[in-house]
PDB file of C-alpha atoms in Angstrom:
ATOM      1  CA  MET W 206      -7.445   9.771 -22.778  1.00  0.00           C
ATOM      2  CA  ASN W 207      -4.458  11.409 -24.455  1.00  0.00           C
ATOM      3  CA  ILE W 208      -3.532  11.469 -28.126  1.00  0.00           C
ATOM      4  CA  LEU W 209      -0.768   8.753 -27.841  1.00  0.00           C
ATOM      5  CA  GLU W 210      -3.212   6.375 -26.150  1.00  0.00           C
ATOM      6  CA  VAL W 211      -5.816   6.882 -28.894  1.00  0.00           C
ATOM      7  CA  ILE W 212      -3.186   6.069 -31.457  1.00  0.00           C
ATOM      8  CA  ALA W 213      -2.240   2.902 -29.602  1.00  0.00           C
ATOM      9  CA  ARG W 214      -5.835   1.792 -29.326  1.00  0.00           C
ATOM     10  CA  LYS W 215      -6.407   2.498 -33.095  1.00  0.00           C
ATOM     11  CA  LEU W 216      -3.448   0.241 -33.823  1.00  0.00           C
ATOM     12  CA  ASN W 217      -4.987  -2.393 -31.535  1.00  0.00           C
ATOM     13  CA  LEU W 218      -1.685  -2.728 -29.593  1.00  0.00           C
ATOM     14  CA  HIS W 219      -3.610  -4.062 -26.588  1.00  0.00           C
ATOM     15  CA  LYS W 220      -4.611  -7.197 -28.526  1.00  0.00           C
ATOM     16  CA  HIS W 221      -1.031  -8.262 -28.681  1.00  0.00           C
ATOM     17  CA  VAL W 222      -0.706  -8.331 -25.023  1.00  0.00           C
ATOM     18  CA  SER W 223      -2.653 -10.776 -22.896  1.00  0.00           C
ATOM     19  CA  GLU W 224      -1.867  -9.521 -19.421  1.00  0.00           C
ATOM     20  CA  LYS W 225      -4.095  -6.620 -18.388  1.00  0.00           C
ATOM     21  CA  SER W 226      -1.344  -4.964 -16.304  1.00  0.00           C
ATOM     22  CA  ASP W 227       1.059  -5.103 -19.314  1.00  0.00           C
ATOM     23  CA  GLN W 228      -1.489  -3.340 -21.423  1.00  0.00           C
ATOM     24  CA  HIS W 229      -1.710  -0.579 -18.783  1.00  0.00           C
ATOM     25  CA  ALA W 230       2.170  -0.457 -18.737  1.00  0.00           C
ATOM     26  CA  ILE W 231       2.153   0.154 -22.539  1.00  0.00           C
ATOM     27  CA  TYR W 232      -0.146   3.031 -22.113  1.00  0.00           C
ATOM     28  CA  ALA W 233       1.859   4.326 -19.171  1.00  0.00           C
ATOM     29  CA  SER W 234       5.007   4.285 -21.306  1.00  0.00           C
ATOM     30  CA  LEU W 235       3.077   6.516 -23.814  1.00  0.00           C
ATOM     31  CA  ASN W 236       2.173   8.830 -20.930  1.00  0.00           C
ATOM     32  CA  THR W 237       5.819   8.996 -20.017  1.00  0.00           C
ATOM     33  CA  ILE W 238       6.679  10.200 -23.571  1.00  0.00           C
ATOM     34  CA  GLU W 239       3.842  12.773 -23.264  1.00  0.00           C
ATOM     35  CA  ASN W 240       5.325  13.919 -19.945  1.00  0.00           C
ATOM     36  CA  LEU W 241       8.623  14.607 -21.559  1.00  0.00           C
ATOM     37  CA  LEU W 242       6.829  16.606 -24.343  1.00  0.00           C
ATOM     38  CA  PHE W 243       5.082  18.651 -21.718  1.00  0.00           C
ATOM     39  CA  ALA W 244       8.278  19.404 -19.891  1.00  0.00           C
ATOM     40  CA  ILE W 245       9.929  20.490 -23.211  1.00  0.00           C
ATOM     41  CA  PHE W 246       6.873  22.710 -24.036  1.00  0.00           C
ATOM     42  CA  LYS W 247       6.958  24.375 -20.585  1.00  0.00           C
ATOM     43  CA  ILE W 248      10.698  25.013 -20.855  1.00  0.00           C
ATOM     44  CA  ILE W 249      10.191  26.554 -24.410  1.00  0.00           C
ATOM     45  CA  VAL W 250       7.397  28.863 -23.044  1.00  0.00           C
ATOM     46  CA  ALA W 251       9.783  29.852 -20.153  1.00  0.00           C
ATOM     47  CA  ALA W 252      12.507  30.716 -22.671  1.00  0.00           C
ATOM     48  CA  VAL W 253      10.113  32.677 -24.949  1.00  0.00           C
ATOM     49  CA  TYR W 254       8.539  34.673 -22.124  1.00  0.00           C
ATOM     50  CA  LEU W 255      11.522  34.619 -19.789  1.00  0.00           C
ATOM     51  CA  SER W 256       9.205  33.071 -17.173  1.00  0.00           C
ATOM     52  CA  GLY W 257      10.879  31.614 -14.189  1.00  0.00           C
ATOM     53  CA  TRP W 258       7.758  29.841 -13.008  1.00  0.00           C
ATOM     54  CA  PHE W 259       7.301  27.912 -16.295  1.00  0.00           C
ATOM     55  CA  LEU W 260      10.954  26.947 -16.122  1.00  0.00           C
ATOM     56  CA  ILE W 261      10.389  25.604 -12.608  1.00  0.00           C
ATOM     57  CA  PHE W 262       7.198  23.751 -13.673  1.00  0.00           C
ATOM     58  CA  GLY W 263       9.033  22.353 -16.711  1.00  0.00           C
ATOM     59  CA  VAL W 264      11.746  20.998 -14.461  1.00  0.00           C
ATOM     60  CA  TYR W 265       9.039  19.474 -12.232  1.00  0.00           C
ATOM     61  CA  TYR W 266       7.598  17.724 -15.308  1.00  0.00           C
ATOM     62  CA  LEU W 267      11.051  16.338 -15.902  1.00  0.00           C
ATOM     63  CA  ILE W 268      11.107  14.971 -12.366  1.00  0.00           C
ATOM     64  CA  MET W 269       7.731  13.360 -13.075  1.00  0.00           C
ATOM     65  CA  PHE W 270       9.189  11.916 -16.262  1.00  0.00           C
ATOM     66  CA  ILE W 271      12.120  10.381 -14.326  1.00  0.00           C
ATOM     67  CA  THR W 272       9.712   9.055 -11.691  1.00  0.00           C
ATOM     68  CA  ARG W 273       7.596   7.336 -14.379  1.00  0.00           C
ATOM     69  CA  CYS W 274      10.699   5.799 -15.996  1.00  0.00           C
ATOM     70  CA  ILE W 275      11.791   4.433 -12.664  1.00  0.00           C
ATOM     71  CA  PHE W 276       8.377   2.792 -12.010  1.00  0.00           C
ATOM     72  CA  LEU W 277       8.367   1.381 -15.592  1.00  0.00           C
ATOM     73  CA  HIS W 278      11.797  -0.035 -14.915  1.00  0.00           C
ATOM     74  CA  LEU W 279      10.732  -1.640 -11.670  1.00  0.00           C
ATOM     75  CA  TYR W 280       7.663  -3.104 -13.391  1.00  0.00           C
ATOM     76  CA  THR W 281       9.715  -4.472 -16.280  1.00  0.00           C
ATOM     77  CA  LYS W 282      12.177  -6.029 -13.863  1.00  0.00           C
ATOM     78  CA  GLN W 283       9.258  -7.553 -11.840  1.00  0.00           C
ATOM     79  CA  ARG W 284       7.710  -9.043 -14.995  1.00  0.00           C
ATOM     80  CA  ILE W 285      10.999 -10.408 -16.319  1.00  0.00           C
ATOM     81  CA  ASN W 286      11.819 -12.183 -13.008  1.00  0.00           C
ATOM     82  CA  ASN W 287       8.068 -13.143 -12.680  1.00  0.00           C
ATOM     83  CA  SER W 288       8.261 -12.126  -9.034  1.00  0.00           C
ATOM     84  CA  SER W 289       5.559 -10.759  -6.818  1.00  0.00           C
ATOM     85  CA  TYR W 290       7.329 -11.089  -3.410  1.00  0.00           C
ATOM     86  CA  ALA W 291       8.429  -7.431  -3.326  1.00  0.00           C
ATOM     87  CA  GLN W 292       4.940  -5.894  -3.584  1.00  0.00           C
ATOM     88  CA  ARG W 293       5.248  -4.184  -0.190  1.00  0.00           C
ATOM     89  CA  GLU W 294       8.705  -2.916  -1.001  1.00  0.00           C
ATOM     90  CA  TYR W 295       7.316  -1.323  -4.166  1.00  0.00           C
ATOM     91  CA  LEU W 296       4.508   0.304  -2.107  1.00  0.00           C
ATOM     92  CA  ILE W 297       7.194   1.794   0.202  1.00  0.00           C
ATOM     93  CA  VAL W 298       9.171   3.127  -2.820  1.00  0.00           C
ATOM     94  CA  GLY W 299       5.959   4.586  -4.188  1.00  0.00           C
ATOM     95  CA  GLY W 300       5.140   6.264  -0.935  1.00  0.00           C
ATOM     96  CA  LEU W 301       8.624   7.752  -0.810  1.00  0.00           C
ATOM     97  CA  PHE W 302       8.281   9.205  -4.279  1.00  0.00           C
ATOM     98  CA  TYR W 303       4.868  10.684  -3.326  1.00  0.00           C
ATOM     99  CA  VAL W 304       6.554  12.385  -0.376  1.00  0.00           C
ATOM    100  CA  VAL W 305       9.285  13.718  -2.602  1.00  0.00           C
ATOM    101  CA  LEU W 306       6.862  14.977  -5.373  1.00  0.00           C
ATOM    102  CA  GLY W 307       4.483  16.518  -2.747  1.00  0.00           C
ATOM    103  CA  GLY W 308       7.379  18.171  -0.902  1.00  0.00           C
ATOM    104  CA  VAL W 309       8.919  19.607  -3.974  1.00  0.00           C
ATOM    105  CA  LEU W 310       5.526  20.956  -5.311  1.00  0.00           C
ATOM    106  CA  SER W 311       4.763  22.403  -1.852  1.00  0.00           C
ATOM    107  CA  THR W 312       8.033  24.198  -1.702  1.00  0.00           C
ATOM    108  CA  ILE W 313       7.719  25.637  -5.259  1.00  0.00           C
ATOM    109  CA  CYS W 314       4.171  26.883  -4.514  1.00  0.00           C
ATOM    110  CA  LEU W 315       5.140  28.334  -1.125  1.00  0.00           C
ATOM    111  CA  TYR W 316       7.894  30.293  -2.841  1.00  0.00           C
ATOM    112  CA  MET W 317       5.460  31.345  -5.456  1.00  0.00           C
ATOM    113  CA  TYR W 318       3.049  32.590  -2.738  1.00  0.00           C
ATOM    114  CA  ARG W 319       5.663  34.512  -0.908  1.00  0.00           C
ATOM    115  CA  PHE W 320       7.722  36.007  -3.708  1.00  0.00           C
ATOM    116  CA  GLY W 321       5.975  35.407  -7.048  1.00  0.00           C
ATOM    117  CA  GLY W 322       4.844  38.023  -9.509  1.00  0.00           C
ATOM    118  CA  SER W 323       2.357  37.979 -12.382  1.00  0.00           C
ATOM    119  CA  GLN W 324       3.578  37.310 -15.927  1.00  0.00           C
ATOM    120  CA  ASN W 325       1.867  38.415 -19.181  1.00  0.00           C
ATOM    121  CA  TYR W 326       1.125  35.712 -21.786  1.00  0.00           C
ATOM    122  CA  SER W 327      -0.521  35.877 -25.097  1.00  0.00           C
ATOM    123  CA  LYS W 328      -4.072  34.580 -25.264  1.00  0.00           C
ATOM    124  CA  THR W 329      -3.004  31.871 -27.747  1.00  0.00           C
ATOM    125  CA  ILE W 330      -0.583  30.476 -25.156  1.00  0.00           C
ATOM    126  CA  MET W 331      -3.116  30.823 -22.451  1.00  0.00           C
ATOM    127  CA  LEU W 332      -5.717  28.837 -24.495  1.00  0.00           C
ATOM    128  CA  ILE W 333      -3.227  26.100 -25.323  1.00  0.00           C
ATOM    129  CA  ILE W 334      -2.220  25.731 -21.658  1.00  0.00           C
ATOM    130  CA  ALA W 335      -5.882  25.734 -20.448  1.00  0.00           C
ATOM    131  CA  THR W 336      -6.928  23.171 -23.039  1.00  0.00           C
ATOM    132  CA  LEU W 337      -4.007  20.847 -22.264  1.00  0.00           C
ATOM    133  CA  GLY W 338      -4.762  21.240 -18.565  1.00  0.00           C
ATOM    134  CA  PHE W 339      -8.348  20.282 -18.796  1.00  0.00           C
ATOM    135  CA  VAL W 340      -7.604  17.294 -21.166  1.00  0.00           C
ATOM    136  CA  LYS W 341      -4.901  16.198 -18.766  1.00  0.00           C
ATOM    137  CA  ILE W 342      -7.064  16.094 -15.644  1.00  0.00           C
ATOM    138  CA  ILE W 343      -9.957  14.309 -17.462  1.00  0.00           C
ATOM    139  CA  SER W 344      -7.626  11.675 -19.061  1.00  0.00           C
ATOM    140  CA  SER W 345      -5.988  11.078 -15.730  1.00  0.00           C
ATOM    141  CA  ILE W 346      -9.212  10.431 -13.863  1.00  0.00           C
ATOM    142  CA  VAL W 347     -10.476   8.124 -16.642  1.00  0.00           C
ATOM    143  CA  GLY W 348      -7.149   6.166 -16.607  1.00  0.00           C
ATOM    144  CA  LEU W 349      -7.239   5.726 -12.803  1.00  0.00           C
ATOM    145  CA  VAL W 350     -10.794   4.495 -12.810  1.00  0.00           C
ATOM    146  CA  ARG W 351      -9.922   1.958 -15.579  1.00  0.00           C
ATOM    147  CA  SER W 352      -7.141   0.534 -13.531  1.00  0.00           C
ATOM    148  CA  ARG W 353      -8.874   0.460 -10.225  1.00  0.00           C
ATOM    149  CA  ASN W 354      -9.218  -3.341 -10.134  1.00  0.00           C
ATOM    150  CA  LEU W 355      -5.521  -4.055 -10.840  1.00  0.00           C
ATOM    151  CA  LYS W 356      -3.620  -5.592  -7.991  1.00  0.00           C
ATOM    152  CA  ASN W 357      -0.127  -4.495  -9.115  1.00  0.00           C
ATOM    153  CA  PRO W 358       0.923  -1.462  -7.127  1.00  0.00           C
ATOM    154  CA  LEU W 359       3.478  -0.316  -9.678  1.00  0.00           C
ATOM    155  CA  ILE W 360       0.697   0.101 -12.278  1.00  0.00           C
ATOM    156  CA  MET W 361      -1.584   1.883  -9.746  1.00  0.00           C
ATOM    157  CA  TYR W 362       1.265   4.289  -8.965  1.00  0.00           C
ATOM    158  CA  LEU W 363       1.837   4.925 -12.658  1.00  0.00           C
ATOM    159  CA  LYS W 364      -1.916   5.703 -13.082  1.00  0.00           C
ATOM    160  CA  SER W 365      -1.982   7.849 -10.014  1.00  0.00           C
ATOM    161  CA  LEU W 366       0.909   9.860 -11.260  1.00  0.00           C
ATOM    162  CA  ASN W 367      -1.428  10.911 -14.037  1.00  0.00           C
ATOM    163  CA  VAL W 368      -3.759  12.396 -11.465  1.00  0.00           C
ATOM    164  CA  ILE W 369      -0.864  14.404  -9.936  1.00  0.00           C
ATOM    165  CA  ASP W 370       0.016  15.345 -13.497  1.00  0.00           C
ATOM    166  CA  GLY W 371      -3.484  16.598 -14.025  1.00  0.00           C
ATOM    167  CA  LEU W 372      -3.628  18.520 -10.703  1.00  0.00           C
ATOM    168  CA  LEU W 373      -0.360  20.201 -11.686  1.00  0.00           C
ATOM    169  CA  ALA W 374      -1.883  21.140 -14.995  1.00  0.00           C
ATOM    170  CA  ILE W 375      -4.736  22.844 -13.170  1.00  0.00           C
ATOM    171  CA  VAL W 376      -2.243  24.880 -11.067  1.00  0.00           C
ATOM    172  CA  ILE W 377      -0.397  25.978 -14.212  1.00  0.00           C
ATOM    173  CA  THR W 378      -3.671  26.729 -16.036  1.00  0.00           C
ATOM    174  CA  GLN W 379      -4.912  28.858 -13.129  1.00  0.00           C
ATOM    175  CA  TYR W 380      -1.723  30.796 -13.109  1.00  0.00           C
ATOM    176  CA  ALA W 381      -1.670  31.351 -16.938  1.00  0.00           C
ATOM    177  CA  ILE W 382      -5.365  32.514 -16.963  1.00  0.00           C
ATOM    178  CA  LEU W 383      -4.977  34.946 -13.938  1.00  0.00           C
ATOM    179  CA  SER W 384      -1.789  36.310 -15.364  1.00  0.00           C
ATOM    180  CA  THR W 385      -3.267  36.912 -18.776  1.00  0.00           C
ATOM    181  CA  GLN W 386      -6.172  38.743 -17.053  1.00  0.00           C
ATOM    182  CA  HIS W 387      -3.553  40.886 -15.199  1.00  0.00           C
ATOM    183  CA  ALA W 388      -5.004  39.682 -11.845  1.00  0.00           C
ATOM    184  CA  PRO W 389      -2.844  41.156  -8.967  1.00  0.00           C
ATOM    185  CA  ASN W 390      -3.234  37.966  -6.937  1.00  0.00           C
ATOM    186  CA  ALA W 391      -2.122  35.507  -9.690  1.00  0.00           C
ATOM    187  CA  SER W 392       0.879  34.172  -7.765  1.00  0.00           C
ATOM    188  CA  THR W 393      -0.498  34.260  -4.278  1.00  0.00           C
ATOM    189  CA  SER W 394      -3.815  32.454  -5.132  1.00  0.00           C
ATOM    190  CA  THR W 395      -2.072  29.909  -7.408  1.00  0.00           C
ATOM    191  CA  GLY W 396       0.613  29.461  -4.753  1.00  0.00           C
ATOM    192  CA  ILE W 397      -1.970  28.612  -2.038  1.00  0.00           C
ATOM    193  CA  PHE W 398      -3.853  26.255  -4.428  1.00  0.00           C
ATOM    194  CA  GLY W 399      -0.702  24.462  -5.375  1.00  0.00           C
ATOM    195  CA  LEU W 400       0.567  24.296  -1.804  1.00  0.00           C
ATOM    196  CA  VAL W 401      -2.639  22.585  -0.699  1.00  0.00           C
ATOM    197  CA  ILE W 402      -2.258  19.979  -3.489  1.00  0.00           C
ATOM    198  CA  GLY W 403       1.383  19.440  -2.697  1.00  0.00           C
ATOM    199  CA  LEU W 404       0.622  18.889   0.951  1.00  0.00           C
ATOM    200  CA  ILE W 405      -2.151  16.367   0.119  1.00  0.00           C
ATOM    201  CA  ILE W 406       0.248  14.420  -2.114  1.00  0.00           C
ATOM    202  CA  LEU W 407       2.874  14.534   0.655  1.00  0.00           C
ATOM    203  CA  LEU W 408       0.406  13.321   3.292  1.00  0.00           C
ATOM    204  CA  ILE W 409      -0.718  10.459   1.046  1.00  0.00           C
ATOM    205  CA  GLY W 410       2.899   9.481   0.683  1.00  0.00           C
ATOM    206  CA  VAL W 411       3.445   9.549   4.428  1.00  0.00           C
ATOM    207  CA  PHE W 412       0.329   7.497   5.001  1.00  0.00           C
ATOM    208  CA  ILE W 413       1.425   4.853   2.468  1.00  0.00           C
ATOM    209  CA  LEU W 414       4.924   4.707   4.046  1.00  0.00           C
ATOM    210  CA  ILE W 415       3.581   4.430   7.663  1.00  0.00           C
ATOM    211  CA  LYS W 416       1.043   1.759   6.729  1.00  0.00           C
ATOM    212  CA  ASN W 417       3.431  -0.455   4.721  1.00  0.00           C
ATOM    213  CA  ILE W 418       6.428  -0.096   7.018  1.00  0.00           C
ATOM    214  CA  LYS W 419       4.192  -1.066   9.917  1.00  0.00           C
ATOM    215  CA  ASN W 420       2.790  -4.097   8.067  1.00  0.00           C
ATOM    216  CA  LYS W 421       6.359  -5.049   7.091  1.00  0.00           C
ATOM    217  CA  ASP W 422       7.433  -4.996  10.774  1.00  0.00           C
ATOM    218  CA  LEU W 423       4.481  -7.165  11.790  1.00  0.00           C
ATOM    219  CA  THR W 424       5.394  -9.790   9.223  1.00  0.00           C
ATOM    220  CA  ILE W 425       9.022 -10.053  10.303  1.00  0.00           C
TER     221      ILE W 425
END
């Protein structure tokens, strides 16, 4: 659970919302703000250390931020219209975003594997990145487990984006630790690890698209 969610729970914001999915949407909006802060932090680190990789990952976090905003907008639109007829269409949109996010991450990590170089960071920055990374993956798993019984696909996508977020944090953490230790294979090993994660995300997106497009055709 991240700091913003802790604050929200301390203020008992969930007690003012009766719908369970709406409560998760509130916490997802806080995750979206956190995503933007992560992107800004990565870009600042990139500027201080002249690191192209942190700049790229910062931009990727911005893409994640935009994706979250789109899903929140779709959920808000769905709730205002009180409509559930477009569930399969939302699943298709989510699958498409998975393909895009997985493809972009795979491309970045493939380039990192082929042409990347190690970068030296201070131990303080490395510890901050490592701590944020581990907190991110733990909170993402907890959030996904808590929302496993929800039927709304948009909320499930928002929660699953936290898992992608956490996996990306692991990739960045690995790169920062190996670079700080002056490991010669920092970029290659991190590139391979990130490429595998990106391909898994992409394949999940393809599976979602094929399954729901096929079901849509059967119902026509």
